[in-house]
Short mmCIF file of C-alpha atoms and ligand atoms in Angstrom, two decimals:
data_model
loop_
_atom_site.label_atom_id
_atom_site.label_comp_id
_atom_site.label_asym_id
_atom_site.label_seq_id
_atom_site.Cartn_x
_atom_site.Cartn_y
_atom_site.Cartn_z
CA MET A 29 0.45 0.01 -0.25
CA THR A 30 1.32 3.46 -0.91
CA THR A 31 1.28 6.33 1.14
CA THR A 32 -0.28 9.17 -1.02
CA PRO A 33 -0.99 12.01 0.48
CA ILE A 34 -4.48 12.96 0.42
CA ALA A 35 -4.72 15.84 -1.44
CA GLU A 36 -3.01 13.66 -4.52
CA ARG A 37 -5.36 10.57 -3.28
CA ALA A 38 -8.86 12.52 -5.33
CA THR A 39 -7.10 11.84 -8.34
CA ALA A 40 -4.88 9.19 -8.63
CA VAL A 41 -6.37 5.92 -10.25
CA ALA A 42 -5.77 2.64 -8.66
CA ALA A 43 -6.59 0.63 -11.63
CA ARG A 44 -8.69 1.40 -14.98
CA ALA A 45 -10.15 -0.52 -17.65
CA THR A 46 -10.30 0.92 -20.98
CA ASP A 47 -12.74 -0.40 -23.52
CA LEU A 48 -12.63 -3.89 -22.36
CA SER A 49 -14.03 -6.63 -23.33
CA LYS A 50 -15.02 -10.15 -22.75
CA VAL A 51 -16.28 -12.77 -25.35
CA TYR A 52 -16.69 -16.41 -24.31
CA GLY A 53 -17.13 -19.09 -26.73
CA GLN A 54 -17.70 -18.74 -30.82
CA GLY A 55 -20.78 -18.66 -33.27
CA GLU A 56 -23.90 -19.73 -31.41
CA THR A 57 -23.08 -20.01 -28.25
CA GLN A 58 -21.18 -16.66 -27.86
CA VAL A 59 -21.01 -14.59 -24.74
CA VAL A 60 -20.35 -11.27 -24.25
CA ALA A 61 -19.43 -11.03 -20.77
CA LEU A 62 -17.85 -7.62 -20.99
CA ASP A 63 -18.92 -5.05 -23.85
CA ARG A 64 -16.35 -2.12 -23.85
CA VAL A 65 -16.77 -1.24 -20.35
CA SER A 66 -14.29 1.89 -19.39
CA VAL A 67 -14.12 2.35 -15.74
CA ASP A 68 -11.39 4.11 -13.00
CA PHE A 69 -11.29 2.60 -9.54
CA GLY A 70 -9.87 5.49 -7.76
CA GLN A 71 -6.65 4.82 -5.10
CA ALA A 72 -7.88 5.10 -1.50
CA ARG A 73 -11.70 4.28 -2.51
CA PHE A 74 -14.28 1.57 -2.17
CA THR A 75 -15.93 1.16 -5.24
CA ALA A 76 -19.35 -1.56 -5.23
CA ILE A 77 -19.67 -3.40 -7.92
CA MET A 78 -23.33 -4.24 -8.42
CA GLY A 79 -25.79 -5.42 -10.93
CA PRO A 80 -28.15 -8.71 -11.78
CA SER A 81 -26.78 -12.00 -12.10
CA GLY A 82 -24.73 -12.84 -15.24
CA SER A 83 -24.56 -9.02 -15.68
CA GLY A 84 -20.27 -9.37 -16.11
CA LYS A 85 -19.80 -8.13 -12.55
CA SER A 86 -17.23 -11.16 -11.56
CA THR A 87 -15.93 -10.94 -15.27
CA LEU A 88 -15.00 -7.45 -14.60
CA MET A 89 -13.09 -8.13 -11.50
CA HIS A 90 -10.89 -11.22 -12.54
CA CYS A 91 -9.67 -9.44 -16.10
CA VAL A 92 -8.69 -5.90 -14.09
CA ALA A 93 -7.42 -8.27 -10.92
CA GLY A 94 -5.43 -9.92 -13.96
CA LEU A 95 -6.48 -13.11 -13.26
CA ASP A 96 -8.11 -13.34 -16.94
CA SER A 97 -8.07 -12.66 -20.03
CA PHE A 98 -10.07 -10.19 -22.52
CA SER A 99 -10.21 -10.03 -25.49
CA SER A 100 -10.14 -6.30 -26.77
CA GLY A 101 -9.42 -3.24 -24.50
CA SER A 102 -6.64 -2.34 -21.66
CA VAL A 103 -6.35 -3.01 -18.20
CA ARG A 104 -3.76 -0.75 -15.78
CA ILE A 105 -2.93 -1.58 -12.32
CA GLY A 106 -1.14 1.90 -11.18
CA ASP A 107 1.10 2.61 -13.95
CA THR A 108 1.14 -1.11 -15.13
CA GLU A 109 -0.22 -1.85 -18.28
CA LEU A 110 -1.48 -5.48 -17.53
CA GLY A 111 -1.14 -5.94 -21.45
CA SER A 112 2.16 -5.57 -21.46
CA LEU A 113 3.47 -7.89 -19.28
CA LYS A 114 4.51 -11.98 -19.66
CA ASP A 115 3.34 -14.57 -17.37
CA LYS A 116 5.81 -14.57 -14.64
CA GLN A 117 5.41 -10.70 -14.34
CA LEU A 118 1.56 -10.91 -14.06
CA THR A 119 1.99 -13.65 -11.18
CA LYS A 120 4.16 -11.02 -9.63
CA LEU A 121 2.20 -8.33 -10.17
CA ARG A 122 -0.85 -10.10 -8.83
CA ARG A 123 1.41 -11.81 -5.67
CA ASP A 124 2.66 -8.12 -4.96
CA LYS A 125 0.00 -5.28 -5.62
CA ILE A 126 -3.33 -7.30 -4.93
CA GLY A 127 -5.26 -9.04 -2.41
CA PHE A 128 -8.59 -11.04 -3.76
CA ILE A 129 -11.29 -12.02 -1.22
CA PHE A 130 -13.53 -14.86 -2.80
CA GLN A 131 -16.52 -16.19 -2.32
CA ALA A 132 -15.54 -19.63 -2.21
CA PHE A 133 -12.68 -19.03 0.34
CA ASN A 134 -9.53 -20.68 -1.55
CA LEU A 135 -8.00 -21.87 1.51
CA LEU A 136 -5.70 -24.77 2.01
CA PRO A 137 -6.75 -27.21 3.37
CA THR A 138 -3.60 -28.85 5.57
CA LEU A 139 -2.74 -25.51 6.34
CA THR A 140 -3.79 -23.27 10.22
CA ALA A 141 -5.64 -20.25 9.98
CA LEU A 142 -2.69 -18.18 10.46
CA GLU A 143 -0.75 -20.01 7.70
CA ASN A 144 -3.19 -19.69 5.23
CA ILE A 145 -2.81 -15.88 5.78
CA THR A 146 0.34 -15.34 6.05
CA LEU A 147 0.88 -17.57 2.89
CA PRO A 148 1.11 -15.04 -0.07
CA MET A 149 3.82 -13.10 1.87
CA ASP A 150 5.83 -16.40 2.57
CA ILE A 151 5.79 -17.48 -1.20
CA ALA A 152 6.86 -13.85 -1.97
CA GLY A 153 9.44 -14.36 0.45
CA ARG A 154 8.48 -11.40 2.69
CA LYS A 155 8.37 -10.92 6.31
CA PRO A 156 4.74 -9.50 8.01
CA ASP A 157 4.48 -6.79 9.44
CA LYS A 158 3.64 -8.51 13.00
CA GLN A 159 1.80 -5.71 14.76
CA TRP A 160 -0.39 -5.20 11.35
CA LEU A 161 -0.42 -8.72 11.32
CA ASP A 162 -2.05 -8.57 15.06
CA THR A 163 -4.69 -5.79 14.47
CA VAL A 164 -6.17 -7.49 11.24
CA ILE A 165 -6.83 -10.88 13.54
CA ARG A 166 -8.10 -8.98 16.32
CA MET A 167 -10.20 -7.20 13.51
CA VAL A 168 -11.93 -10.25 12.16
CA GLY A 169 -11.89 -11.72 15.02
CA LEU A 170 -10.21 -14.49 14.60
CA SER A 171 -7.40 -14.51 17.59
CA ASP A 172 -8.57 -17.61 19.59
CA ARG A 173 -8.79 -19.68 16.27
CA LEU A 174 -5.17 -19.26 14.34
CA THR A 175 -3.91 -23.10 14.89
CA HIS A 176 -7.62 -24.71 13.31
CA ARG A 177 -7.41 -26.10 10.13
CA PRO A 178 -10.41 -24.63 7.68
CA ALA A 179 -12.19 -27.36 8.28
CA GLN A 180 -12.60 -26.83 11.70
CA LEU A 181 -13.43 -23.79 11.02
CA SER A 182 -17.61 -22.57 10.02
CA GLY A 183 -18.05 -21.11 6.59
CA GLY A 184 -18.29 -17.72 8.19
CA GLN A 185 -14.90 -18.25 9.87
CA GLN A 186 -13.65 -19.37 7.01
CA GLN A 187 -14.15 -16.11 4.86
CA ARG A 188 -12.72 -13.93 7.91
CA VAL A 189 -9.05 -16.01 7.27
CA ALA A 190 -9.75 -15.21 3.60
CA VAL A 191 -10.35 -11.52 4.45
CA ALA A 192 -7.28 -11.50 6.59
CA ARG A 193 -5.19 -13.05 4.41
CA ALA A 194 -5.62 -10.11 1.77
CA LEU A 195 -5.52 -7.35 4.08
CA ALA A 196 -2.55 -8.80 5.41
CA SER A 197 0.21 -7.78 3.10
CA LYS A 198 -1.37 -4.37 2.55
CA PRO A 199 -1.59 -4.52 -1.15
CA ASP A 200 -2.24 -1.80 -3.62
CA ILE A 201 -5.62 -3.25 -4.36
CA ILE A 202 -7.65 -5.00 -2.77
CA PHE A 203 -10.64 -6.97 -4.69
CA GLY A 204 -13.70 -8.51 -3.66
CA ASP A 205 -16.46 -10.94 -5.30
CA GLU A 206 -18.95 -11.02 -2.26
CA PRO A 207 -16.46 -11.00 -0.02
CA THR A 208 -19.49 -11.32 2.94
CA GLY A 209 -21.67 -13.17 1.12
CA ASN A 210 -21.81 -16.50 3.36
CA LEU A 211 -21.27 -14.44 6.98
CA ASP A 212 -24.49 -13.58 9.24
CA SER A 213 -24.67 -9.99 9.33
CA ARG A 214 -22.83 -9.27 12.24
CA SER A 215 -19.99 -10.64 11.03
CA GLY A 216 -20.15 -9.33 7.48
CA ALA A 217 -20.78 -5.88 8.83
CA GLU A 218 -17.48 -6.49 11.09
CA VAL A 219 -15.85 -7.51 7.88
CA LEU A 220 -17.43 -4.07 5.91
CA GLY A 221 -16.48 -1.48 8.52
CA PHE A 222 -13.21 -3.04 8.66
CA LEU A 223 -12.26 -2.88 5.04
CA ARG A 224 -14.10 0.60 5.10
CA ASN A 225 -11.99 2.05 7.85
CA SER A 226 -8.78 0.35 5.89
CA VAL A 227 -9.86 2.67 3.21
CA ARG A 228 -10.64 5.96 5.11
CA GLU A 229 -7.59 5.58 7.58
CA LEU A 230 -4.58 4.07 5.95
CA GLY A 231 -5.27 5.12 2.18
CA GLN A 232 -6.24 1.29 0.95
CA THR A 233 -8.48 0.63 -2.28
CA VAL A 234 -10.92 -1.83 -1.70
CA VAL A 235 -13.37 -3.11 -5.21
CA MET A 236 -15.92 -5.18 -4.36
CA VAL A 237 -18.64 -6.92 -5.88
CA THR A 238 -21.68 -7.49 -3.98
CA HIS A 239 -25.64 -7.77 -4.38
CA ASP A 240 -26.28 -6.75 -1.13
CA PRO A 241 -27.59 -2.94 -0.45
CA VAL A 242 -26.10 -2.50 2.91
CA ALA A 243 -23.03 -3.85 1.85
CA ALA A 244 -23.02 -1.70 -0.94
CA ALA A 245 -23.44 1.00 1.37
CA TYR A 246 -19.79 0.88 2.84
CA ALA A 247 -18.71 2.18 -0.52
CA ASP A 248 -17.92 5.67 -1.43
CA ARG A 249 -19.48 4.66 -4.63
CA VAL A 250 -21.43 1.99 -6.50
CA VAL A 251 -20.68 1.62 -10.23
CA PHE A 252 -23.83 -0.33 -11.90
CA LEU A 253 -23.25 -3.30 -14.57
CA ALA A 254 -26.07 -4.83 -17.18
CA ASP A 255 -25.57 -7.10 -19.85
CA GLY A 256 -21.63 -6.54 -19.82
CA ARG A 257 -22.11 -2.43 -19.45
CA ILE A 258 -21.68 0.20 -17.19
CA VAL A 259 -25.16 1.50 -16.96
CA ASP A 260 -25.26 3.53 -13.88
CA GLU A 261 -23.07 5.39 -11.33
CA MET A 262 -23.91 6.61 -7.69
CA GLN A 263 -21.84 8.49 -5.00
CA GLN A 264 -22.13 8.28 -1.38
CA PRO A 265 -24.57 5.62 -1.97
CA THR A 266 -26.77 4.53 1.01
CA ALA A 267 -28.92 1.69 1.14
CA ASP A 268 -32.19 3.10 0.55
CA THR A 269 -30.64 5.18 -2.47
CA VAL A 270 -28.92 1.69 -3.88
CA LEU A 271 -32.11 -0.49 -3.02
CA ASP A 272 -34.59 1.89 -5.07
CA ARG A 273 -31.88 2.13 -7.81
CA MET A 274 -32.04 -1.54 -8.02
CA LYS A 275 -35.73 -1.24 -8.20
CA ARG A 276 -35.66 0.76 -11.07
CA PHE A 277 -33.49 -1.87 -13.06
CA ASP A 278 -35.88 -4.56 -12.29
CA ALA A 279 -38.76 -2.51 -13.58
CA THR A 280 -36.64 -1.73 -16.61
CA SER A 281 -36.22 -5.75 -17.29
CA ARG A 282 -39.78 -6.59 -16.76
CA THR A 283 -41.23 -4.05 -19.55
CA SER A 284 -38.15 -4.74 -21.67
N1 ATP B 318 -15.91 -19.50 -18.29
C1 ATP B 318 -17.70 -19.16 -19.28
N2 ATP B 318 -17.58 -20.07 -20.39
C2 ATP B 318 -18.28 -19.33 -20.86
N3 ATP B 318 -19.89 -18.01 -20.31
C3 ATP B 318 -19.02 -17.84 -19.95
C4 ATP B 318 -18.11 -17.76 -18.69
N4 ATP B 318 -17.89 -17.65 -17.29
C5 ATP B 318 -19.09 -16.27 -17.10
N5 ATP B 318 -19.69 -16.57 -18.65
C6 ATP B 318 -20.78 -15.98 -18.61
O1 ATP B 318 -20.25 -14.67 -18.76
C7 ATP B 318 -21.63 -13.55 -18.47
C8 ATP B 318 -21.58 -12.62 -17.21
O2 ATP B 318 -20.77 -13.99 -16.35
P1 ATP B 318 -20.18 -13.34 -14.74
O3 ATP B 318 -19.93 -14.70 -13.76
O4 ATP B 318 -19.26 -12.24 -15.16
O5 ATP B 318 -21.73 -12.64 -13.90
P2 ATP B 318 -21.89 -11.84 -12.34
O6 ATP B 318 -22.14 -10.43 -12.82
O7 ATP B 318 -20.77 -12.26 -11.62
O8 ATP B 318 -22.46 -12.69 -11.99
P3 ATP B 318 -23.31 -13.43 -10.43
O9 ATP B 318 -23.67 -12.44 -9.79
O10 ATP B 318 -24.24 -14.64 -10.59
O11 ATP B 318 -21.93 -13.58 -9.68
C9 ATP B 318 -22.89 -14.78 -17.88
O12 ATP B 318 -23.43 -14.56 -18.76
C10 ATP B 318 -21.93 -15.85 -17.66
O13 ATP B 318 -22.72 -16.98 -17.92
MG1 MG B 319 -20.48 -13.92 -9.92
#
């Protein structure tokens, strides 16, 4: 995580997609998952991505995070064009600059919770910042579960391990695909509050896919996708304004 002065944060772009398209399959079975999407994710900002199922949210996130190839357009993380990187460089960029929180937690079953949290840093040969690690573990409420393996943890606890793993290395940008989708509302609120604090107080950049207006309200901005395109955007969302906007989508899709 870079410590950019607050005055500069307003304009700095942590990640940018330009005319990004992603087409799956060919001919009759062809699916245009992303259709010339251009979007900026500001540094030290918390952005939520919303939209109906199949609208391209996960595809957008995976392409911008360098996890998936795209058909055309370009993606930039910081000053680096992903299209210009070789596989090895892309792997290094993902490892050093990006944190992920997936809906399926992607924890290694043979490792303890703590080992899972520090794994990306262990692979990169980096020493964790002990104080930060303690803060992260305390905030996600895992202090008394660190020696448990994933199979010995509840779904919500596993998700909290995944959140701690993403935050532990202080990446430039964290991507979450429904990071609180499997949590009860209290644990979900804690995790979202922690993500928001890491943005406000530490300048962390977070991009999160969610279906939940309450979760989206933790963000600074919501980007709405439909049929692979960005159709709307909202600053300073509240659960009510997001819900209203979603109702209008439903009304449009019923009449079209
Ligand atoms: N590997 C794939 N092969 C073919 N089509 C795919 C593949 N992955 C996604 N798609 C299609 O691309 C479109 C966008 O999918 P995506 O997973 O990005 O949607 P989403 O907005 O994340 O939906 P959800 O809210 O259900 O997670 C969908 O129509 C989906 O069927
Ligand atoms: Mg998805």
